[in-house]
């Protein structure tokens, strides 16, 4: 049996393309590639939104490529955690306004406009969002779908949909309110006011702020830290914490207790506690 370090090195390797493909899973034939994906040391998949000429606006093809890559990494044993970031000037300036502009209600309704993004919140592997520049509208909402969210000190978060005559449609009214509270969420959604990094940290929207240009390294370090632990345990943490927004306290506590007891069916729980008692690092096997 390989030690954890060796298994991670084997799983993550040095920087490499996924299954030998330089940019991860390929875009469908004829479709422009709008994400850049790589698996780096420590078993971390790094997915960068890569449509800089439109400030990474979340058009249909970009959405399909993000979800396709996330789906592939969910079942890839080489990937234990994911960093989601943006290439170019910013994380993402929102859903693609030009793509949506001509739609009418039946088209939005029948086509379930933007609903596919919900899959992000059902992923089992931990996702660290790394925001720089703008995270506006759908960009802010996508960032909030990540489990851990960090940013650089010049980051700007906002829900400016009201300026366009619409409302957030990827969870902004719900996740933002739960993250920062009603007062600030109303302020942002009703006026389109943007939140800087320090205010985002203070209000609980992000957990860490890094100097400009260092947010990806910071997110990567965080992802590598999480990637060292037991994957099934990390998935249980995700489910329990995310459920805190959806369940009553009594239901949430019941779920937590059941999941806590479930960890006693894992070799990793036994290994973690035995390693502590034996004063050595734990060797988690995801079992
Ligand atoms: N959709 C489509 N294209 C966008 C875009 C978006 N959300 N945001 C920026 N772009 C495009 C611009 O149209 C421009 O393209 P062209 O060069 O072809 O004209 C290019 O990206 C660069 O943008 P700017 O020239 O505007 O760059 P800037 O630095 O002057 O301004 C900005 C940056 C303040 C972010 C400005 O681009 C902006 O306000 N963007 C829109 C932000 C927004 O309203 N987001 C919410 C979208 S709706 C939504 O997301 C709904 C939802 O809930 C899911």
CSV table of C-alpha atoms and ligand atoms in Angstrom, one decimal, residues 51-59 89-90 92-100 114 117 134-141 158-164 166-172 194, ligand 1:
chain,number,residue,atom,x,y,z
A,51,UNK,CA,-13.7,33.7,-22.5
A,52,UNK,CA,-11.8,36.8,-21.7
A,53,UNK,CA,-13.1,38.9,-24.7
A,54,UNK,CA,-16.5,38.8,-23.1
A,55,UNK,CA,-15.2,39.0,-19.5
A,56,UNK,CA,-16.0,35.2,-19.1
A,57,UNK,CA,-19.8,35.9,-19.6
A,58,UNK,CA,-21.5,32.6,-18.9
A,59,UNK,CA,-23.0,31.7,-22.3
A,89,UNK,CA,-9.4,40.5,-16.2
A,90,UNK,CA,-12.0,38.9,-14.0
A,92,UNK,CA,-17.1,36.4,-14.6
A,93,UNK,CA,-19.2,39.4,-15.5
A,94,UNK,CA,-22.5,37.4,-15.4
A,95,UNK,CA,-24.8,35.4,-17.6
A,96,UNK,CA,-24.4,36.3,-21.2
A,97,UNK,CA,-26.7,39.3,-21.6
A,98,UNK,CA,-26.4,39.3,-25.4
A,99,UNK,CA,-27.5,35.6,-25.5
A,100,UNK,CA,-30.5,36.3,-23.3
A,114,UNK,CA,-29.8,28.8,-16.5
A,117,UNK,CA,-26.0,25.4,-13.4
A,134,UNK,CA,-15.6,41.2,-11.3
A,135,UNK,CA,-18.0,38.4,-10.1
A,136,UNK,CA,-21.2,40.0,-11.2
A,137,UNK,CA,-24.7,38.6,-11.6
A,138,UNK,CA,-24.3,34.9,-12.6
A,139,UNK,CA,-20.6,35.3,-11.9
A,140,UNK,CA,-21.3,36.1,-8.3
A,141,UNK,CA,-23.9,33.3,-8.2
A,158,UNK,CA,-22.5,42.3,-7.3
A,159,UNK,CA,-26.0,41.4,-8.4
A,160,UNK,CA,-26.7,44.1,-11.0
A,161,UNK,CA,-29.6,42.4,-12.7
A,162,UNK,CA,-32.1,45.1,-11.6
A,163,UNK,CA,-30.2,47.5,-13.9
A,164,UNK,CA,-31.1,45.2,-16.8
A,166,UNK,CA,-34.4,41.4,-14.4
A,167,UNK,CA,-33.6,39.6,-11.2
A,168,UNK,CA,-30.8,37.1,-10.3
A,169,UNK,CA,-31.6,33.7,-11.8
A,170,UNK,CA,-28.9,31.4,-10.5
A,171,UNK,CA,-29.5,31.6,-6.8
A,172,UNK,CA,-28.4,35.2,-6.0
A,194,UNK,CA,-20.9,46.2,-5.7
B,1,LIG,N1,-22.8,39.4,-21.1
B,1,LIG,C1,-22.3,39.5,-22.3
B,1,LIG,N2,-21.2,40.2,-22.6
B,1,LIG,C2,-20.6,40.9,-21.7
B,1,LIG,C3,-21.0,40.8,-20.3
B,1,LIG,C4,-22.2,40.0,-20.0
B,1,LIG,N3,-22.7,39.8,-18.8
B,1,LIG,N4,-20.2,41.5,-19.6
B,1,LIG,C5,-19.3,42.1,-20.4
B,1,LIG,N5,-19.5,41.7,-21.6
B,1,LIG,C6,-18.8,42.0,-22.8
B,1,LIG,C7,-19.0,43.5,-23.3
B,1,LIG,O1,-20.2,43.6,-24.0
B,1,LIG,C8,-17.8,43.8,-24.1
B,1,LIG,O2,-17.9,43.2,-25.3
B,1,LIG,P1,-17.5,44.0,-26.7
B,1,LIG,O3,-16.1,44.2,-26.5
B,1,LIG,O4,-17.9,43.1,-27.8
B,1,LIG,O5,-18.3,45.3,-26.6
B,1,LIG,C9,-16.7,43.0,-23.3
B,1,LIG,O6,-17.4,42.0,-22.5
B,1,LIG,C10,-15.9,43.9,-22.4
B,1,LIG,O7,-16.9,44.5,-21.5
B,1,LIG,P2,-16.8,46.1,-21.2
B,1,LIG,O8,-16.3,46.8,-22.4
B,1,LIG,O9,-18.2,46.5,-20.8
B,1,LIG,O10,-15.7,46.2,-20.1
B,1,LIG,P3,-15.6,47.3,-18.9
B,1,LIG,O11,-14.3,47.0,-18.2
B,1,LIG,O12,-15.8,48.6,-19.5
B,1,LIG,O13,-16.8,47.0,-17.9
B,1,LIG,C11,-18.3,45.6,-16.6
B,1,LIG,C12,-16.9,45.8,-17.2
B,1,LIG,C13,-18.6,46.7,-15.5
B,1,LIG,C14,-18.3,44.2,-15.9
B,1,LIG,C15,-19.4,45.7,-17.7
B,1,LIG,O14,-18.9,44.8,-18.8
B,1,LIG,C16,-20.7,45.2,-17.3
B,1,LIG,O15,-21.4,45.9,-16.6
B,1,LIG,N6,-21.1,44.0,-17.7
B,1,LIG,C17,-22.4,43.4,-17.4
B,1,LIG,C18,-22.5,43.0,-15.9
B,1,LIG,C19,-23.9,42.5,-15.6
B,1,LIG,O16,-24.9,43.2,-15.8
B,1,LIG,N7,-24.0,41.2,-15.2
B,1,LIG,C20,-25.3,40.5,-15.0
B,1,LIG,C21,-25.7,39.8,-16.2
B,1,LIG,S1,-27.4,39.2,-16.0
B,1,LIG,C22,-27.2,37.8,-15.1
B,1,LIG,O17,-26.1,37.4,-14.7
B,1,LIG,C23,-28.5,37.1,-14.7
B,1,LIG,C24,-28.4,36.0,-13.7
B,1,LIG,O18,-28.8,36.2,-12.6
B,1,LIG,C25,-27.8,34.8,-14.0
